[in-house]
Amino acid sequence: MKQQILMKEQELQKSQEELAKMKRELSSKSSLVLDKEKSIMMLKDEIEALTNDYPQDNNESYAVFQQKAMVIKFRELAEKGIEPSSRQWDVLDNIFESFFKQFRLSLEKNSKLNENEYRICMLVWLGFVPNQMKILMGMSSSNISNIRKRLSKKLFDREMTTSKFDDEIRKIRVED
């Protein structure tokens, strides 16, 4: 009987120790939850401040905000050597075209461009350099260079160096 009592007391002590451990873990997790909730509130405040800086009812400002964010994202991808997903391209294309409606029209006044040609022109206009373009487009440097040379003839009706082509693309005005 004494042995049974001793075993039950040991079991009780072990259960109490486990309960104390679980309470400490719970307290630690509660602290983490509070920290996360504070972080979430701070992020919500930051988002609200950004939204106030770039109000959605002002389409032009909001589009500039979106466009800058996507350009930054594309620069980060290029820096990391990562090709954007088709979804990321679609977002950049849509934002760019919604804000700079005249860009494609200016480019295609004499001939239609395929997707790669248009994207290279867009990247050039946004200030991306050939090394960034090759990563983003998933092409070799020579492919990027050859496309730009062909585009100089197609768009400007004359052969020119790739740097001269880039200068001409960047001169395109996109005001409505």
CSV table of N, CA, C and O in Angstrom, one decimal, residues 13-91:
chain,number,residue,atom,x,y,z
A,13,GLN,N,3.5,14.4,-8.7
A,13,GLN,CA,4.6,15.3,-8.8
A,13,GLN,C,5.0,15.5,-10.3
A,13,GLN,O,5.2,16.6,-10.8
A,14,LYS,N,5.1,14.4,-11.0
A,14,LYS,CA,5.4,14.5,-12.5
A,14,LYS,C,4.4,15.2,-13.2
A,14,LYS,O,4.7,16.1,-14.1
A,15,SER,N,3.1,15.0,-12.9
A,15,SER,CA,2.0,15.7,-13.6
A,15,SER,C,2.1,17.2,-13.2
A,15,SER,O,1.8,18.0,-14.1
A,16,GLN,N,2.4,17.5,-12.0
A,16,GLN,CA,2.5,18.9,-11.6
A,16,GLN,C,3.7,19.6,-12.3
A,16,GLN,O,3.5,20.8,-12.8
A,17,GLU,N,4.8,18.9,-12.5
A,17,GLU,CA,5.9,19.4,-13.2
A,17,GLU,C,5.6,19.7,-14.7
A,17,GLU,O,5.9,20.7,-15.3
A,18,GLU,N,4.9,18.7,-15.3
A,18,GLU,CA,4.4,18.8,-16.7
A,18,GLU,C,3.5,20.0,-16.8
A,18,GLU,O,3.6,20.8,-17.8
A,19,LEU,N,2.6,20.2,-15.9
A,19,LEU,CA,1.6,21.3,-15.9
A,19,LEU,C,2.4,22.6,-15.8
A,19,LEU,O,2.1,23.6,-16.5
A,20,ALA,N,3.3,22.7,-14.9
A,20,ALA,CA,4.1,23.9,-14.7
A,20,ALA,C,4.9,24.2,-16.0
A,20,ALA,O,5.0,25.4,-16.5
A,21,LYS,N,5.4,23.2,-16.7
A,21,LYS,CA,6.2,23.4,-17.9
A,21,LYS,C,5.2,23.9,-19.0
A,21,LYS,O,5.5,24.8,-19.8
A,22,MET,N,4.0,23.3,-19.1
A,22,MET,CA,3.0,23.7,-20.1
A,22,MET,C,2.6,25.2,-19.8
A,22,MET,O,2.4,25.9,-20.8
A,23,LYS,N,2.5,25.6,-18.6
A,23,LYS,CA,2.1,26.9,-18.2
A,23,LYS,C,3.2,27.9,-18.7
A,23,LYS,O,2.9,29.0,-19.2
A,24,ARG,N,4.5,27.5,-18.5
A,24,ARG,CA,5.6,28.3,-18.9
A,24,ARG,C,5.6,28.5,-20.5
A,24,ARG,O,5.7,29.6,-21.0
A,25,GLU,N,5.3,27.3,-21.1
A,25,GLU,CA,5.3,27.4,-22.6
A,25,GLU,C,4.1,28.2,-23.1
A,25,GLU,O,4.2,29.0,-24.0
A,26,LEU,N,3.0,28.1,-22.4
A,26,LEU,CA,1.8,28.9,-22.8
A,26,LEU,C,2.1,30.4,-22.6
A,26,LEU,O,1.7,31.2,-23.4
A,27,SER,N,2.7,30.7,-21.5
A,27,SER,CA,3.1,32.1,-21.2
A,27,SER,C,4.0,32.6,-22.3
A,27,SER,O,3.8,33.7,-22.8
A,28,SER,N,4.9,31.8,-22.7
A,28,SER,CA,5.9,32.2,-23.7
A,28,SER,C,5.1,32.4,-25.0
A,28,SER,O,5.4,33.4,-25.8
A,29,LYS,N,4.2,31.5,-25.4
A,29,LYS,CA,3.5,31.6,-26.6
A,29,LYS,C,2.5,32.8,-26.6
A,29,LYS,O,2.4,33.5,-27.6
A,30,SER,N,2.0,33.0,-25.4
A,30,SER,CA,1.1,34.2,-25.3
A,30,SER,C,1.9,35.5,-25.5
A,30,SER,O,1.4,36.4,-26.2
A,31,SER,N,3.1,35.5,-25.1
A,31,SER,CA,3.9,36.7,-25.3
A,31,SER,C,4.2,36.8,-26.8
A,31,SER,O,4.2,37.9,-27.3
A,32,LEU,N,4.5,35.7,-27.5
A,32,LEU,CA,4.7,35.7,-28.9
A,32,LEU,C,3.5,36.2,-29.6
A,32,LEU,O,3.6,37.0,-30.6
A,33,VAL,N,2.3,35.8,-29.2
A,33,VAL,CA,1.1,36.2,-29.8
A,33,VAL,C,0.9,37.7,-29.7
A,33,VAL,O,0.5,38.4,-30.6
A,34,LEU,N,1.2,38.2,-28.5
A,34,LEU,CA,1.0,39.6,-28.3
A,34,LEU,C,2.0,40.4,-29.1
A,34,LEU,O,1.7,41.5,-29.7
A,35,ASP,N,3.2,39.9,-29.2
A,35,ASP,CA,4.2,40.6,-30.1
A,35,ASP,C,3.8,40.6,-31.6
A,35,ASP,O,3.9,41.6,-32.3
A,36,LYS,N,3.2,39.5,-32.0
A,36,LYS,CA,2.7,39.4,-33.4
A,36,LYS,C,1.5,40.4,-33.6
A,36,LYS,O,1.4,41.0,-34.6
A,37,GLU,N,0.7,40.4,-32.6
A,37,GLU,CA,-0.5,41.3,-32.7
A,37,GLU,C,0.0,42.8,-32.8
A,37,GLU,O,-0.5,43.6,-33.6
A,38,LYS,N,1.0,43.1,-32.0
A,38,LYS,CA,1.6,44.5,-32.1
A,38,LYS,C,2.2,44.7,-33.5
A,38,LYS,O,2.0,45.8,-34.0
A,39,SER,N,2.9,43.7,-34.0
A,39,SER,CA,3.5,43.9,-35.4
A,39,SER,C,2.4,44.1,-36.4
A,39,SER,O,2.6,44.9,-37.3
A,40,ILE,N,1.4,43.3,-36.3
A,40,ILE,CA,0.3,43.5,-37.2
A,40,ILE,C,-0.4,44.9,-37.2
A,40,ILE,O,-0.6,45.5,-38.2
A,41,MET,N,-0.5,45.4,-36.0
A,41,MET,CA,-1.1,46.7,-35.8
A,41,MET,C,-0.2,47.7,-36.4
A,41,MET,O,-0.7,48.7,-37.1
A,42,MET,N,1.1,47.6,-36.2
A,42,MET,CA,2.1,48.6,-36.7
A,42,MET,C,2.0,48.5,-38.3
A,42,MET,O,2.1,49.5,-38.9
A,43,LEU,N,2.0,47.3,-38.8
A,43,LEU,CA,1.9,47.2,-40.3
A,43,LEU,C,0.6,47.8,-40.8
A,43,LEU,O,0.7,48.4,-41.9
A,44,LYS,N,-0.5,47.5,-40.2
A,44,LYS,CA,-1.7,48.1,-40.6
A,44,LYS,C,-1.6,49.7,-40.6
A,44,LYS,O,-2.1,50.3,-41.5
A,45,ASP,N,-1.0,50.2,-39.6
A,45,ASP,CA,-0.8,51.7,-39.5
A,45,ASP,C,0.1,52.2,-40.7
A,45,ASP,O,-0.2,53.2,-41.3
A,46,GLU,N,1.1,51.4,-41.0
A,46,GLU,CA,2.0,51.8,-42.1
A,46,GLU,C,1.2,51.7,-43.4
A,46,GLU,O,1.4,52.6,-44.2
A,47,ILE,N,0.4,50.7,-43.6
A,47,ILE,CA,-0.3,50.5,-44.8
A,47,ILE,C,-1.3,51.7,-44.9
A,47,ILE,O,-1.5,52.3,-46.0
A,48,GLU,N,-1.9,52.0,-43.8
A,48,GLU,CA,-2.9,53.2,-43.8
A,48,GLU,C,-2.2,54.5,-44.2
A,48,GLU,O,-2.7,55.3,-45.0
A,49,ALA,N,-1.0,54.7,-43.6
A,49,ALA,CA,-0.2,55.9,-43.9
A,49,ALA,C,0.2,55.9,-45.4
A,49,ALA,O,0.1,56.9,-46.1
A,50,LEU,N,0.6,54.7,-46.0
A,50,LEU,CA,0.9,54.7,-47.4
A,50,LEU,C,-0.3,54.9,-48.2
A,50,LEU,O,-0.2,55.6,-49.3
A,51,THR,N,-1.4,54.4,-47.9
A,51,THR,CA,-2.6,54.6,-48.6
A,51,THR,C,-3.0,56.1,-48.6
A,51,THR,O,-3.5,56.6,-49.6
A,52,ASN,N,-2.8,56.7,-47.5
A,52,ASN,CA,-3.1,58.2,-47.4
A,52,ASN,C,-2.1,58.9,-48.3
A,52,ASN,O,-2.5,59.9,-48.9
A,53,ASP,N,-0.9,58.5,-48.4
A,53,ASP,CA,0.1,59.1,-49.3
A,53,ASP,C,-0.3,58.9,-50.7
A,53,ASP,O,0.0,59.8,-51.6
A,54,TYR,N,-0.8,57.8,-51.0
A,54,TYR,CA,-1.2,57.4,-52.4
A,54,TYR,C,-2.6,57.0,-52.5
A,54,TYR,O,-2.9,55.8,-52.5
A,55,PRO,N,-3.5,57.9,-52.3
A,55,PRO,CA,-5.0,57.6,-52.3
A,55,PRO,C,-5.5,56.8,-53.5
A,55,PRO,O,-5.1,57.1,-54.6
A,56,GLN,N,-6.3,55.8,-53.3
A,56,GLN,CA,-6.8,55.0,-54.4
A,56,GLN,C,-7.8,55.8,-55.2
A,56,GLN,O,-8.0,55.4,-56.4
A,57,ASP,N,-8.4,56.8,-54.7
A,57,ASP,CA,-9.3,57.6,-55.5
A,57,ASP,C,-8.6,58.5,-56.5
A,57,ASP,O,-9.1,59.0,-57.4
A,58,ASN,N,-7.3,58.7,-56.2
A,58,ASN,CA,-6.5,59.4,-57.2
A,58,ASN,C,-5.7,58.4,-58.0
A,58,ASN,O,-4.7,58.0,-57.7
A,59,ASN,N,-6.3,58.0,-59.1
A,59,ASN,CA,-5.8,56.9,-59.9
A,59,ASN,C,-4.4,57.1,-60.4
A,59,ASN,O,-3.6,56.2,-60.4
A,60,GLU,N,-4.0,58.3,-60.7
A,60,GLU,CA,-2.7,58.6,-61.2
A,60,GLU,C,-1.7,58.3,-60.1
A,60,GLU,O,-0.7,57.7,-60.3
A,61,SER,N,-1.9,58.9,-58.9
A,61,SER,CA,-1.0,58.7,-57.8
A,61,SER,C,-0.9,57.2,-57.4
A,61,SER,O,0.2,56.7,-57.2
A,62,TYR,N,-2.0,56.6,-57.4
A,62,TYR,CA,-2.0,55.2,-57.0
A,62,TYR,C,-1.3,54.3,-58.0
A,62,TYR,O,-0.5,53.4,-57.7
A,63,ALA,N,-1.4,54.6,-59.3
A,63,ALA,CA,-0.8,53.9,-60.4
A,63,ALA,C,0.8,54.1,-60.3
A,63,ALA,O,1.5,53.2,-60.5
A,64,VAL,N,1.2,55.4,-60.0
A,64,VAL,CA,2.6,55.7,-59.8
A,64,VAL,C,3.1,54.8,-58.7
A,64,VAL,O,4.2,54.2,-58.8
A,65,PHE,N,2.4,54.8,-57.6
A,65,PHE,CA,2.8,54.0,-56.4
A,65,PHE,C,2.9,52.5,-56.8
A,65,PHE,O,4.0,51.9,-56.5
A,66,GLN,N,1.9,51.9,-57.5
A,66,GLN,CA,2.0,50.5,-57.9
A,66,GLN,C,3.1,50.3,-58.8
A,66,GLN,O,3.9,49.3,-58.7
A,67,GLN,N,3.3,51.2,-59.8
A,67,GLN,CA,4.3,51.0,-60.8
A,67,GLN,C,5.7,51.0,-60.2
A,67,GLN,O,6.5,50.2,-60.5
A,68,LYS,N,5.9,52.0,-59.2
A,68,LYS,CA,7.2,52.0,-58.6
A,68,LYS,C,7.4,50.8,-57.8
A,68,LYS,O,8.6,50.3,-57.7
A,69,ALA,N,6.4,50.3,-57.1
A,69,ALA,CA,6.6,49.1,-56.3
A,69,ALA,C,6.9,47.9,-57.2
A,69,ALA,O,7.8,47.1,-56.8
A,70,MET,N,6.3,47.8,-58.4
A,70,MET,CA,6.6,46.6,-59.3
A,70,MET,C,8.0,46.8,-59.9
A,70,MET,O,8.7,45.8,-60.0
A,71,VAL,N,8.4,48.0,-60.2
A,71,VAL,CA,9.7,48.2,-60.7
A,71,VAL,C,10.8,47.9,-59.7
A,71,VAL,O,11.8,47.2,-60.0
A,72,ILE,N,10.5,48.2,-58.4
A,72,ILE,CA,11.4,47.9,-57.3
A,72,ILE,C,11.5,46.3,-57.2
A,72,ILE,O,12.6,45.8,-57.1
A,73,LYS,N,10.4,45.7,-57.3
A,73,LYS,CA,10.3,44.2,-57.2
A,73,LYS,C,11.1,43.6,-58.4
A,73,LYS,O,11.9,42.7,-58.2
A,74,PHE,N,11.0,44.1,-59.6
A,74,PHE,CA,11.7,43.6,-60.7
A,74,PHE,C,13.2,43.8,-60.6
A,74,PHE,O,14.0,43.0,-60.9
A,75,ARG,N,13.6,45.0,-60.0
A,75,ARG,CA,15.0,45.2,-59.8
A,75,ARG,C,15.6,44.2,-58.8
A,75,ARG,O,16.7,43.7,-58.9
A,76,GLU,N,14.8,44.0,-57.7
A,76,GLU,CA,15.2,43.0,-56.7
A,76,GLU,C,15.4,41.6,-57.4
A,76,GLU,O,16.3,40.9,-57.1
A,77,LEU,N,14.4,41.2,-58.2
A,77,LEU,CA,14.5,39.9,-58.9
A,77,LEU,C,15.7,39.8,-59.7
A,77,LEU,O,16.5,38.8,-59.7
A,78,ALA,N,16.0,40.9,-60.5
A,78,ALA,CA,17.2,40.9,-61.4
A,78,ALA,C,18.5,40.8,-60.5
A,78,ALA,O,19.4,40.1,-60.9
A,79,GLU,N,18.5,41.5,-59.4
A,79,GLU,CA,19.6,41.5,-58.5
A,79,GLU,C,19.9,40.1,-58.0
A,79,GLU,O,21.0,39.7,-57.8
A,80,LYS,N,18.8,39.4,-57.7
A,80,LYS,CA,18.9,38.0,-57.1
A,80,LYS,C,19.1,37.0,-58.2
A,80,LYS,O,19.2,35.8,-57.9
A,81,GLY,N,19.0,37.4,-59.5
A,81,GLY,CA,19.1,36.4,-60.6
A,81,GLY,C,17.9,35.6,-60.8
A,81,GLY,O,18.0,34.5,-61.3
A,82,ILE,N,16.7,36.1,-60.5
A,82,ILE,CA,15.5,35.4,-60.5
A,82,ILE,C,14.6,35.9,-61.7
A,82,ILE,O,14.4,37.1,-61.7
A,83,GLU,N,14.1,35.0,-62.5
A,83,GLU,CA,13.2,35.4,-63.6
A,83,GLU,C,11.8,35.6,-63.0
A,83,GLU,O,11.3,34.7,-62.2
A,84,PRO,N,11.1,36.7,-63.3
A,84,PRO,CA,9.7,36.9,-62.8
A,84,PRO,C,8.8,35.8,-63.3
A,84,PRO,O,8.9,35.3,-64.4
A,85,SER,N,7.7,35.6,-62.5
A,85,SER,CA,6.7,34.6,-62.9
A,85,SER,C,5.8,35.3,-63.9
A,85,SER,O,5.9,36.5,-64.1
A,86,SER,N,5.0,34.5,-64.6
A,86,SER,CA,4.1,35.1,-65.6
A,86,SER,C,3.1,36.0,-64.9
A,86,SER,O,2.7,37.0,-65.5
A,87,ARG,N,2.8,35.7,-63.7
A,87,ARG,CA,1.8,36.6,-62.9
A,87,ARG,C,2.5,37.9,-62.7
A,87,ARG,O,1.8,39.0,-62.8
A,88,GLN,N,3.7,37.9,-62.3
A,88,GLN,CA,4.4,39.2,-62.0
A,88,GLN,C,4.6,40.0,-63.3
A,88,GLN,O,4.4,41.2,-63.3
A,89,TRP,N,4.8,39.3,-64.4
A,89,TRP,CA,4.9,40.1,-65.7
A,89,TRP,C,3.5,40.7,-66.0
A,89,TRP,O,3.4,41.8,-66.4
A,90,ASP,N,2.5,39.9,-65.8
A,90,ASP,CA,1.1,40.4,-66.1
A,90,ASP,C,0.8,41.6,-65.2
A,90,ASP,O,0.2,42.6,-65.7
A,91,VAL,N,1.2,41.6,-64.0
A,91,VAL,CA,0.9,42.7,-63.1
A,91,VAL,C,1.7,43.9,-63.6
A,91,VAL,O,1.1,45.0,-63.7
